[in-house]
mmCIF file of C-alpha atoms and ligand atoms in Angstrom:
data_model
loop_
_atom_site.group_PDB
_atom_site.id
_atom_site.type_symbol
_atom_site.label_atom_id
_atom_site.label_comp_id
_atom_site.label_asym_id
_atom_site.label_seq_id
_atom_site.Cartn_x
_atom_site.Cartn_y
_atom_site.Cartn_z
ATOM 1 C CA MET A 1 -8.419 36.001 26.118
ATOM 2 C CA SER A 2 -7.136 33.614 23.498
ATOM 3 C CA GLU A 3 -8.352 33.752 19.891
ATOM 4 C CA PRO A 4 -11.489 31.647 19.194
ATOM 5 C CA ILE A 5 -10.835 28.426 17.298
ATOM 6 C CA HIS A 6 -12.764 28.481 14.040
ATOM 7 C CA PRO A 7 -14.431 25.488 12.404
ATOM 8 C CA LEU A 8 -12.258 23.574 9.940
ATOM 9 C CA PHE A 9 -11.550 25.227 6.645
ATOM 10 C CA VAL A 10 -9.784 22.962 4.155
ATOM 11 C CA PRO A 11 -9.154 24.020 0.530
ATOM 12 C CA GLN A 12 -10.118 21.706 -2.328
ATOM 13 C CA ARG A 13 -6.991 19.942 -3.547
ATOM 14 C CA LEU A 14 -6.394 17.626 -6.442
ATOM 15 C CA LEU A 15 -4.394 14.862 -4.767
ATOM 16 C CA LEU A 16 -1.762 13.612 -7.216
ATOM 17 C CA GLY A 17 0.938 12.735 -4.706
ATOM 18 C CA PRO A 18 1.971 9.407 -3.177
ATOM 19 C CA GLY A 19 -1.313 9.209 -1.222
ATOM 20 C CA PRO A 20 -3.871 9.922 0.024
ATOM 21 C CA SER A 21 -5.742 9.902 -3.274
ATOM 22 C CA GLN A 22 -9.086 11.485 -4.180
ATOM 23 C CA VAL A 23 -12.023 9.908 -2.359
ATOM 24 C CA HIS A 24 -15.379 9.264 -4.048
ATOM 25 C CA PRO A 25 -18.305 11.216 -2.484
ATOM 26 C CA ARG A 26 -20.046 7.885 -1.843
ATOM 27 C CA VAL A 27 -17.197 6.919 0.513
ATOM 28 C CA LEU A 28 -17.366 10.232 2.389
ATOM 29 C CA GLN A 29 -21.113 9.801 2.680
ATOM 30 C CA ALA A 30 -20.703 6.261 4.026
ATOM 31 C CA MET A 31 -18.410 7.657 6.751
ATOM 32 C CA SER A 32 -21.205 9.880 8.035
ATOM 33 C CA THR A 33 -23.560 6.913 8.489
ATOM 34 C CA PRO A 34 -24.765 6.720 12.148
ATOM 35 C CA LEU A 35 -22.643 4.552 14.431
ATOM 36 C CA VAL A 36 -23.700 1.166 15.725
ATOM 37 C CA GLY A 37 -21.870 -0.896 18.319
ATOM 38 C CA HIS A 38 -18.867 -2.957 17.289
ATOM 39 C CA LEU A 39 -20.673 -6.177 18.243
ATOM 40 C CA ASP A 40 -24.059 -5.145 16.790
ATOM 41 C CA PRO A 41 -25.258 -7.874 14.398
ATOM 42 C CA VAL A 42 -25.602 -5.198 11.709
ATOM 43 C CA PHE A 43 -21.925 -4.322 12.076
ATOM 44 C CA LEU A 44 -20.860 -7.982 12.179
ATOM 45 C CA HIS A 45 -22.572 -8.439 8.822
ATOM 46 C CA ILE A 46 -20.697 -5.391 7.440
ATOM 47 C CA MET A 47 -17.423 -6.922 8.674
ATOM 48 C CA ASP A 48 -18.175 -10.174 6.840
ATOM 49 C CA GLU A 49 -18.930 -8.255 3.654
ATOM 50 C CA VAL A 50 -15.686 -6.260 3.978
ATOM 51 C CA SER A 51 -13.653 -9.478 4.396
ATOM 52 C CA GLY A 52 -15.443 -11.050 1.433
ATOM 53 C CA MET A 53 -14.761 -8.043 -0.819
ATOM 54 C CA LEU A 54 -11.115 -7.905 0.323
ATOM 55 C CA ARG A 55 -10.743 -11.556 -0.716
ATOM 56 C CA GLN A 56 -11.950 -10.610 -4.198
ATOM 57 C CA VAL A 57 -9.578 -7.637 -4.432
ATOM 58 C CA PHE A 58 -6.589 -9.656 -3.153
ATOM 59 C CA ARG A 59 -7.684 -12.559 -5.462
ATOM 60 C CA THR A 60 -7.612 -15.089 -2.664
ATOM 61 C CA GLY A 61 -9.702 -17.633 -0.854
ATOM 62 C CA ASN A 62 -7.746 -17.033 2.379
ATOM 63 C CA ARG A 63 -10.028 -17.223 5.400
ATOM 64 C CA LEU A 64 -7.872 -14.817 7.419
ATOM 65 C CA THR A 65 -8.450 -11.662 5.386
ATOM 66 C CA LEU A 66 -9.396 -8.471 7.223
ATOM 67 C CA PRO A 67 -8.521 -4.794 7.662
ATOM 68 C CA ILE A 68 -6.080 -4.059 10.494
ATOM 69 C CA SER A 69 -6.975 -0.904 12.452
ATOM 70 C CA GLY A 70 -4.257 1.552 11.474
ATOM 71 C CA THR A 71 -2.500 2.813 8.355
ATOM 72 C CA GLY A 72 -0.317 0.844 5.943
ATOM 73 C CA SER A 73 2.552 0.795 8.441
ATOM 74 C CA ALA A 74 0.289 -1.060 10.885
ATOM 75 C CA GLY A 75 -0.241 -3.660 8.151
ATOM 76 C CA MET A 76 3.533 -3.893 7.711
ATOM 77 C CA GLU A 77 4.099 -4.242 11.432
ATOM 78 C CA ALA A 78 1.304 -6.828 11.739
ATOM 79 C CA ALA A 79 2.809 -8.921 8.928
ATOM 80 C CA ILE A 80 6.282 -8.912 10.455
ATOM 81 C CA ALA A 81 5.347 -9.099 14.148
ATOM 82 C CA ASN A 82 3.098 -12.115 13.553
ATOM 83 C CA MET A 83 5.454 -14.049 11.250
ATOM 84 C CA VAL A 84 8.878 -13.267 12.699
ATOM 85 C CA GLU A 85 10.180 -14.604 16.009
ATOM 86 C CA PRO A 86 13.330 -13.577 17.846
ATOM 87 C CA GLY A 87 16.411 -14.921 16.060
ATOM 88 C CA ASP A 88 14.624 -15.720 12.780
ATOM 89 C CA PRO A 89 16.690 -14.912 9.672
ATOM 90 C CA VAL A 90 14.575 -12.868 7.252
ATOM 91 C CA ILE A 91 15.637 -11.792 3.761
ATOM 92 C CA VAL A 92 14.445 -8.246 3.023
ATOM 93 C CA GLY A 93 14.539 -6.497 -0.353
ATOM 94 C CA VAL A 94 15.701 -2.906 0.083
ATOM 95 C CA ASN A 95 15.516 -0.518 -2.870
ATOM 96 C CA GLY A 96 13.651 2.383 -1.316
ATOM 97 C CA VAL A 97 12.151 3.855 1.847
ATOM 98 C CA PHE A 98 9.636 1.101 2.441
ATOM 99 C CA GLY A 99 12.148 -1.726 2.084
ATOM 100 C CA GLN A 100 14.255 0.102 4.660
ATOM 101 C CA ARG A 101 11.232 0.378 6.953
ATOM 102 C CA LEU A 102 10.574 -3.349 6.559
ATOM 103 C CA ALA A 103 14.163 -4.228 7.495
ATOM 104 C CA GLU A 104 13.936 -1.989 10.569
ATOM 105 C CA THR A 105 10.614 -3.600 11.545
ATOM 106 C CA VAL A 106 12.164 -7.075 11.247
ATOM 107 C CA ARG A 107 15.011 -6.008 13.568
ATOM 108 C CA ARG A 108 12.590 -4.449 16.079
ATOM 109 C CA CYS A 109 10.714 -7.775 16.164
ATOM 110 C CA GLY A 110 13.965 -9.535 17.062
ATOM 111 C CA GLY A 111 14.561 -11.005 13.609
ATOM 112 C CA GLU A 112 17.889 -11.038 11.825
ATOM 113 C CA ALA A 113 17.345 -8.886 8.707
ATOM 114 C CA VAL A 114 19.509 -9.935 5.765
ATOM 115 C CA GLU A 115 19.205 -7.069 3.301
ATOM 116 C CA VAL A 116 19.358 -7.488 -0.471
ATOM 117 C CA SER A 117 19.803 -4.021 -1.934
ATOM 118 C CA ALA A 118 19.324 -2.490 -5.344
ATOM 119 C CA GLU A 119 19.923 1.038 -6.493
ATOM 120 C CA TRP A 120 16.900 3.296 -5.873
ATOM 121 C CA GLY A 121 14.946 3.308 -9.146
ATOM 122 C CA GLN A 122 15.935 -0.301 -9.994
ATOM 123 C CA PRO A 123 14.122 -3.562 -9.125
ATOM 124 C CA LEU A 124 15.772 -6.268 -6.997
ATOM 125 C CA ASN A 125 18.001 -8.715 -8.839
ATOM 126 C CA PRO A 126 16.511 -12.229 -8.377
ATOM 127 C CA SER A 127 19.916 -13.922 -8.425
ATOM 128 C CA GLU A 128 21.055 -11.725 -5.508
ATOM 129 C CA VAL A 129 17.889 -12.688 -3.641
ATOM 130 C CA ARG A 130 18.679 -16.367 -4.304
ATOM 131 C CA GLN A 131 22.188 -15.851 -2.989
ATOM 132 C CA ALA A 132 20.853 -14.249 0.211
ATOM 133 C CA LEU A 133 18.392 -17.117 0.755
ATOM 134 C CA SER A 134 21.202 -19.620 0.437
ATOM 135 C CA SER A 135 23.478 -17.632 2.761
ATOM 136 C CA VAL A 136 21.472 -18.398 5.924
ATOM 137 C CA THR A 137 20.219 -21.580 7.526
ATOM 138 C CA ARG A 138 16.432 -21.911 7.467
ATOM 139 C CA PRO A 139 15.336 -18.441 6.295
ATOM 140 C CA LYS A 140 11.970 -17.723 7.920
ATOM 141 C CA ALA A 141 10.684 -15.362 5.260
ATOM 142 C CA LEU A 142 11.457 -13.350 2.169
ATOM 143 C CA VAL A 143 9.879 -9.896 2.349
ATOM 144 C CA VAL A 144 9.638 -7.463 -0.548
ATOM 145 C CA VAL A 145 7.770 -4.321 -1.564
ATOM 146 C CA HIS A 146 5.615 -4.875 -4.650
ATOM 147 C CA ALA A 147 5.179 -1.178 -5.469
ATOM 148 C CA GLU A 148 8.021 0.939 -4.009
ATOM 149 C CA THR A 149 6.283 4.294 -3.615
ATOM 150 C CA SER A 150 9.547 6.134 -2.989
ATOM 151 C CA THR A 151 11.006 5.212 -6.399
ATOM 152 C CA GLY A 152 8.040 4.267 -8.624
ATOM 153 C CA VAL A 153 9.422 0.752 -9.202
ATOM 154 C CA LEU A 154 7.216 -2.311 -9.719
ATOM 155 C CA GLN A 155 8.841 -5.484 -8.383
ATOM 156 C CA PRO A 156 7.756 -8.685 -10.196
ATOM 157 C CA LEU A 157 6.730 -11.151 -7.482
ATOM 158 C CA GLU A 158 6.112 -14.579 -8.984
ATOM 159 C CA GLU A 159 9.709 -15.709 -9.378
ATOM 160 C CA LEU A 160 10.635 -14.429 -5.899
ATOM 161 C CA SER A 161 7.698 -16.276 -4.371
ATOM 162 C CA GLN A 162 8.782 -19.581 -5.954
ATOM 163 C CA MET A 163 12.315 -18.962 -4.754
ATOM 164 C CA ALA A 164 11.190 -18.307 -1.156
ATOM 165 C CA HIS A 165 9.121 -21.487 -1.097
ATOM 166 C CA SER A 166 11.901 -23.635 -2.532
ATOM 167 C CA TRP A 167 13.945 -22.555 0.525
ATOM 168 C CA GLY A 168 11.013 -23.321 2.855
ATOM 169 C CA ALA A 169 10.542 -19.606 3.619
ATOM 170 C CA LEU A 170 7.302 -17.651 3.793
ATOM 171 C CA PHE A 171 6.778 -15.039 1.096
ATOM 172 C CA ILE A 172 5.550 -11.646 2.375
ATOM 173 C CA ALA A 173 4.643 -8.757 0.058
ATOM 174 C CA ASP A 174 3.897 -5.088 0.722
ATOM 175 C CA THR A 175 1.018 -4.222 -1.600
ATOM 176 C CA VAL A 176 0.180 -0.860 -0.019
ATOM 177 C CA THR A 177 0.447 1.069 -3.281
ATOM 178 C CA SER A 178 -0.293 -1.713 -5.770
ATOM 179 C CA LEU A 179 -3.589 -3.164 -4.504
ATOM 180 C CA GLY A 180 -6.485 -2.079 -6.706
ATOM 181 C CA GLY A 181 -4.245 -0.395 -9.303
ATOM 182 C CA THR A 182 -2.203 -3.237 -10.822
ATOM 183 C CA PRO A 183 -2.553 -7.040 -10.594
ATOM 184 C CA VAL A 184 -2.017 -8.511 -7.108
ATOM 185 C CA GLU A 185 -2.659 -12.258 -7.371
ATOM 186 C CA VAL A 186 -2.301 -13.582 -3.840
ATOM 187 C CA ASP A 187 -3.324 -17.186 -4.554
ATOM 188 C CA ARG A 188 -1.846 -17.554 -8.039
ATOM 189 C CA TRP A 189 1.508 -16.089 -6.948
ATOM 190 C CA GLU A 190 1.374 -17.998 -3.636
ATOM 191 C CA ILE A 191 1.934 -14.939 -1.460
ATOM 192 C CA ASP A 192 1.767 -16.014 2.195
ATOM 193 C CA VAL A 193 1.136 -12.571 3.671
ATOM 194 C CA ALA A 194 0.066 -9.497 1.715
ATOM 195 C CA TYR A 195 -0.855 -6.227 3.380
ATOM 196 C CA SER A 196 -2.025 -2.913 2.005
ATOM 197 C CA GLY A 197 -3.429 0.501 2.902
ATOM 198 C CA THR A 198 -6.705 2.226 2.144
ATOM 199 C CA GLN A 199 -5.519 5.637 0.923
ATOM 200 C CA LYS A 200 -3.873 4.670 -2.361
ATOM 201 C CA CYS A 201 -5.617 2.793 -5.184
ATOM 202 C CA LEU A 202 -8.602 1.832 -3.002
ATOM 203 C CA SER A 203 -9.377 5.582 -2.757
ATOM 204 C CA CYS A 204 -10.508 5.575 0.837
ATOM 205 C CA PRO A 205 -9.116 7.845 3.594
ATOM 206 C CA PRO A 206 -6.053 6.526 5.443
ATOM 207 C CA GLY A 207 -6.852 4.463 8.526
ATOM 208 C CA LEU A 208 -7.112 0.752 7.687
ATOM 209 C CA ALA A 209 -4.575 -1.801 6.459
ATOM 210 C CA PRO A 210 -6.101 -4.791 4.648
ATOM 211 C CA ILE A 211 -4.125 -7.979 5.270
ATOM 212 C CA THR A 212 -4.448 -11.587 4.120
ATOM 213 C CA LEU A 213 -2.681 -14.752 5.350
ATOM 214 C CA SER A 214 -2.350 -18.070 3.506
ATOM 215 C CA ASP A 215 -2.953 -21.365 5.341
ATOM 216 C CA ARG A 216 0.816 -21.769 5.586
ATOM 217 C CA ALA A 217 1.094 -18.340 7.260
ATOM 218 C CA VAL A 218 -1.763 -19.144 9.659
ATOM 219 C CA GLU A 219 -0.002 -22.405 10.551
ATOM 220 C CA ALA A 220 3.197 -20.455 11.271
ATOM 221 C CA LEU A 221 1.190 -18.037 13.427
ATOM 222 C CA HIS A 222 -0.351 -20.843 15.477
ATOM 223 C CA ALA A 223 2.973 -22.699 15.793
ATOM 224 C CA ARG A 224 4.879 -19.734 17.280
ATOM 225 C CA ARG A 225 7.233 -20.438 20.181
ATOM 226 C CA ALA A 226 6.904 -16.884 21.537
ATOM 227 C CA LYS A 227 3.848 -14.659 21.855
ATOM 228 C CA VAL A 228 3.499 -11.919 19.231
ATOM 229 C CA GLN A 229 5.343 -8.983 20.792
ATOM 230 C CA SER A 230 2.563 -6.529 19.850
ATOM 231 C CA TRP A 231 -0.648 -7.109 21.781
ATOM 232 C CA TYR A 232 -2.625 -4.741 19.545
ATOM 233 C CA LEU A 233 -1.545 -6.356 16.266
ATOM 234 C CA ASP A 234 -1.646 -9.999 17.424
ATOM 235 C CA LEU A 235 -3.579 -11.703 14.628
ATOM 236 C CA SER A 236 -4.212 -14.810 16.728
ATOM 237 C CA MET A 237 -6.504 -12.603 18.833
ATOM 238 C CA ILE A 238 -7.800 -10.319 16.068
ATOM 239 C CA GLU A 239 -8.891 -13.359 14.011
ATOM 240 C CA ARG A 240 -11.213 -14.357 16.855
ATOM 241 C CA TYR A 241 -13.071 -11.021 16.562
ATOM 242 C CA TRP A 242 -13.253 -11.040 12.736
ATOM 243 C CA GLY A 243 -13.961 -14.802 12.660
ATOM 244 C CA GLU A 244 -16.944 -16.760 13.959
ATOM 245 C CA GLU A 245 -16.236 -16.410 17.684
ATOM 246 C CA ARG A 246 -16.650 -12.601 17.754
ATOM 247 C CA VAL A 247 -14.479 -12.219 20.844
ATOM 248 C CA TYR A 248 -13.855 -8.567 21.707
ATOM 249 C CA HIS A 249 -10.264 -7.520 21.098
ATOM 250 C CA HIS A 250 -10.357 -3.761 20.442
ATOM 251 C CA THR A 251 -13.148 -1.446 19.350
ATOM 252 C CA ALA A 252 -13.246 -1.555 15.556
ATOM 253 C CA PRO A 253 -13.047 1.878 13.889
ATOM 254 C CA ILE A 254 -16.680 1.718 12.796
ATOM 255 C CA SER A 255 -16.740 4.727 10.433
ATOM 256 C CA MET A 256 -13.574 3.566 8.661
ATOM 257 C CA CYS A 257 -15.186 0.156 8.155
ATOM 258 C CA TYR A 258 -18.171 1.901 6.562
ATOM 259 C CA ALA A 259 -15.716 3.773 4.343
ATOM 260 C CA ILE A 260 -13.810 0.708 3.165
ATOM 261 C CA HIS A 261 -17.103 -1.115 2.583
ATOM 262 C CA GLU A 262 -18.185 1.576 0.122
ATOM 263 C CA ALA A 263 -14.699 1.954 -1.404
ATOM 264 C CA LEU A 264 -14.512 -1.794 -2.101
ATOM 265 C CA ARG A 265 -18.003 -1.759 -3.584
ATOM 266 C CA LEU A 266 -16.793 0.933 -5.997
ATOM 267 C CA VAL A 267 -13.688 -1.113 -6.899
ATOM 268 C CA LEU A 268 -15.740 -4.210 -7.631
ATOM 269 C CA GLU A 269 -18.431 -2.271 -9.532
ATOM 270 C CA GLU A 270 -15.703 -1.057 -11.888
ATOM 271 C CA GLY A 271 -14.082 -4.502 -12.037
ATOM 272 C CA LEU A 272 -10.456 -5.198 -11.201
ATOM 273 C CA GLU A 273 -9.279 -5.735 -14.774
ATOM 274 C CA ALA A 274 -10.929 -2.501 -15.938
ATOM 275 C CA ARG A 275 -9.408 -0.659 -12.996
ATOM 276 C CA TRP A 276 -5.893 -1.964 -13.727
ATOM 277 C CA ALA A 277 -6.316 -0.984 -17.387
ATOM 278 C CA ARG A 278 -7.488 2.504 -16.403
ATOM 279 C CA HIS A 279 -4.417 3.023 -14.207
ATOM 280 C CA ARG A 280 -2.101 1.911 -17.023
ATOM 281 C CA ALA A 281 -3.879 4.080 -19.629
ATOM 282 C CA MET A 282 -3.748 7.201 -17.435
ATOM 283 C CA SER A 283 -0.064 6.635 -16.690
ATOM 284 C CA ASP A 284 0.669 6.318 -20.436
ATOM 285 C CA LEU A 285 -1.241 9.524 -21.080
ATOM 286 C CA LEU A 286 0.700 11.335 -18.350
ATOM 287 C CA LEU A 287 4.120 10.069 -19.448
ATOM 288 C CA GLY A 288 3.371 11.006 -23.069
ATOM 289 C CA GLY A 289 2.498 14.567 -22.014
ATOM 290 C CA LEU A 290 5.485 14.846 -19.679
ATOM 291 C CA GLU A 291 7.872 13.714 -22.398
ATOM 292 C CA SER A 292 6.914 16.742 -24.455
ATOM 293 C CA LEU A 293 7.867 18.908 -21.444
ATOM 294 C CA GLY A 294 11.240 17.157 -21.216
ATOM 295 C CA VAL A 295 10.259 15.263 -18.056
ATOM 296 C CA LEU A 296 11.246 11.587 -18.256
ATOM 297 C CA PRO A 297 10.485 8.566 -16.052
ATOM 298 C CA LEU A 298 13.059 7.301 -13.535
ATOM 299 C CA PRO A 299 12.455 3.518 -13.669
ATOM 300 C CA ASP A 300 13.153 1.490 -16.810
ATOM 301 C CA GLU A 301 10.261 0.441 -19.026
ATOM 302 C CA GLY A 302 8.632 -2.734 -17.760
ATOM 303 C CA TYR A 303 9.248 -1.762 -14.105
ATOM 304 C CA ARG A 304 7.200 1.457 -13.971
ATOM 305 C CA LEU A 305 4.320 1.748 -11.554
ATOM 306 C CA PRO A 306 1.220 3.081 -13.292
ATOM 307 C CA MET A 307 -0.171 4.615 -10.097
ATOM 308 C CA LEU A 308 3.051 6.303 -8.925
ATOM 309 C CA ASN A 309 5.020 7.957 -11.671
ATOM 310 C CA ALA A 310 8.527 8.856 -10.498
ATOM 311 C CA VAL A 311 9.945 11.304 -13.037
ATOM 312 C CA ARG A 312 13.274 13.118 -13.263
ATOM 313 C CA VAL A 313 13.252 16.870 -12.621
ATOM 314 C CA PRO A 314 14.817 18.492 -15.701
ATOM 315 C CA GLU A 315 18.224 20.129 -15.279
ATOM 316 C CA GLY A 316 17.989 23.730 -14.017
ATOM 317 C CA VAL A 317 14.404 23.475 -12.739
ATOM 318 C CA ASN A 318 13.753 24.412 -9.099
ATOM 319 C CA GLU A 319 11.709 21.356 -8.160
ATOM 320 C CA ALA A 320 10.483 22.636 -4.766
ATOM 321 C CA ALA A 321 9.318 25.931 -6.285
ATOM 322 C CA VAL A 322 7.370 24.070 -8.978
ATOM 323 C CA ARG A 323 5.677 21.860 -6.387
ATOM 324 C CA SER A 324 4.782 24.841 -4.276
ATOM 325 C CA THR A 325 3.328 26.765 -7.270
ATOM 326 C CA LEU A 326 1.302 23.696 -8.202
ATOM 327 C CA LEU A 327 -0.104 23.473 -4.688
ATOM 328 C CA ASN A 328 -0.679 27.135 -3.935
ATOM 329 C CA GLU A 329 -1.768 28.421 -7.329
ATOM 330 C CA PHE A 330 -3.276 25.366 -8.988
ATOM 331 C CA GLY A 331 -4.458 23.403 -5.942
ATOM 332 C CA ILE A 332 -2.566 20.300 -7.075
ATOM 333 C CA GLU A 333 -0.447 18.152 -4.764
ATOM 334 C CA ILE A 334 2.437 16.090 -6.156
ATOM 335 C CA GLY A 335 5.206 14.371 -4.183
ATOM 336 C CA ALA A 336 8.905 15.151 -3.752
ATOM 337 C CA GLY A 337 11.805 12.705 -3.958
ATOM 338 C CA LEU A 338 12.967 10.980 -0.774
ATOM 339 C CA GLY A 339 16.411 9.884 0.453
ATOM 340 C CA PRO A 340 18.955 9.785 -2.380
ATOM 341 C CA LEU A 341 16.245 10.964 -4.809
ATOM 342 C CA LYS A 342 15.498 14.165 -2.843
ATOM 343 C CA GLY A 343 15.533 17.128 -5.220
ATOM 344 C CA LYS A 344 15.950 14.833 -8.231
ATOM 345 C CA VAL A 345 12.452 13.464 -8.890
ATOM 346 C CA TRP A 346 8.782 14.283 -8.617
ATOM 347 C CA ARG A 347 6.374 11.538 -7.661
ATOM 348 C CA ILE A 348 3.055 11.912 -9.445
ATOM 349 C CA GLY A 349 0.318 9.683 -8.129
ATOM 350 C CA LEU A 350 -2.582 8.585 -10.287
ATOM 351 C CA MET A 351 -4.275 6.353 -7.754
ATOM 352 C CA GLY A 352 -7.882 5.191 -7.738
ATOM 353 C CA GLU A 353 -10.222 8.168 -8.127
ATOM 354 C CA SER A 354 -7.214 10.366 -9.006
ATOM 355 C CA ALA A 355 -6.442 8.316 -12.124
ATOM 356 C CA THR A 356 -8.629 10.226 -14.583
ATOM 357 C CA ARG A 357 -8.075 12.006 -17.880
ATOM 358 C CA ALA A 358 -9.230 15.264 -16.254
ATOM 359 C CA SER A 359 -6.542 14.961 -13.524
ATOM 360 C CA VAL A 360 -3.825 14.295 -16.093
ATOM 361 C CA VAL A 361 -4.841 17.259 -18.265
ATOM 362 C CA ARG A 362 -5.022 19.606 -15.260
ATOM 363 C CA LEU A 363 -1.629 18.454 -13.979
ATOM 364 C CA LEU A 364 0.086 18.820 -17.371
ATOM 365 C CA ASP A 365 -1.346 22.304 -17.790
ATOM 366 C CA GLY A 366 -0.330 23.356 -14.273
ATOM 367 C CA LEU A 367 3.123 21.839 -14.548
ATOM 368 C CA MET A 368 3.803 23.544 -17.875
ATOM 369 C CA GLN A 369 2.896 26.931 -16.385
ATOM 370 C CA ALA A 370 4.742 26.312 -13.116
ATOM 371 C CA MET A 371 7.893 25.263 -14.965
ATOM 372 C CA ALA A 372 7.706 28.319 -17.214
ATOM 373 C CA GLY A 373 7.143 30.685 -14.303
ATOM 374 C CA VAL A 374 9.933 29.602 -11.960
ATOM 375 C CA ASP A 375 13.505 28.578 -12.532
HETATM 376 N N1 LIG B 401 4.445 0.645 2.273
HETATM 377 C C1 LIG B 401 4.390 1.392 1.151
HETATM 378 C C2 LIG B 401 4.864 0.800 -0.139
HETATM 379 C C3 LIG B 401 3.915 2.705 1.207
HETATM 380 O O1 LIG B 401 3.859 3.443 0.096
HETATM 381 C C4 LIG B 401 3.487 3.232 2.447
HETATM 382 C C5 LIG B 401 2.999 4.619 2.534
HETATM 383 O O2 LIG B 401 3.151 5.423 1.638
HETATM 384 C C6 LIG B 401 3.560 2.421 3.571
HETATM 385 C C7 LIG B 401 4.041 1.133 3.458
HETATM 386 C C8 LIG B 401 3.149 2.937 4.909
HETATM 387 O O3 LIG B 401 1.801 3.290 4.905
HETATM 388 P P1 LIG B 401 1.209 4.418 5.853
HETATM 389 O O4 LIG B 401 1.909 5.701 5.527
HETATM 390 O O5 LIG B 401 -0.237 4.406 5.478
HETATM 391 O O6 LIG B 401 1.433 4.008 7.258
#
């Protein structure tokens, strides 16, 4: 006889890693709302409200604004698969894990990825991006990560967007970590495609990827020579379910739509400007406290993400042991370094509901003890 399987037991954690972040009880409660059908008029109304609130959070009037079913990577794949056709040259900024993933996604969609690299921890150099745009004939798109979660670097977007458009290219931005925590101005910065994820600054469980397309991007979608290679992520079909026609494409993840509905209500109740200011203030508080422990930020001032603080592990400190003490003895999750930054940095997330004074104080206290107790 095999052992009985017990009901779930999950310890309470304070989530201060690269995501997921803490979720407000109102969002968890919304997820336990009874199901209705995915074409029930009640649900269709909820969908419209979700799209409307996403437009406010993305700061856009774009009609095609909806949550893709899937995590942030599904948003990334939707953006690339719908905009890139076989043979298209695409300039991709690569200064961390997610830029690398974007370049790989472009190649898998048949595009020709022209990578512009920067050292991990540094932003892209606009003049190198300009050079790359001018090195190919008719670049289809310029794709960059706004908030590189693997390095804690904030990439300024406005200048790059203007550059892309002056070469007749679409401008695509990964806003998975930035949306809801720092300004993302889709219309003002003329971003053609922006996608995100729910589990970072929107403080919702992982499972949906908000996306928005400008008129120019929708035109490019409708003018494609080849069908989108992914049936599931084909926005020309998905827009007919989220738009007025209500044509069945796939069964919407109903409970996740309830969750994002409540999470977006919370974001808008707080107000975007207040939320951005809270993220910045909590990051300042954290960095001030860390400095006194000899823990300093990786990115240069002016390029630091408030919601994902990448900090250098001090010389002689066993970084994995500190993380494990934080998790097992203090119930606090923080992130490790990736790729070339493995073993060299910690990534401390202060995203959405996690960005509070109480979280910062608890983390600083735990980190001080963990660093004193292990070497
Ligand atoms: N892009 C960025 C900048 C991310 O930080 C992440 C996840 O951390 C992703 C894309 C992929 O999102 P997901 O892990 O939800 O698929």
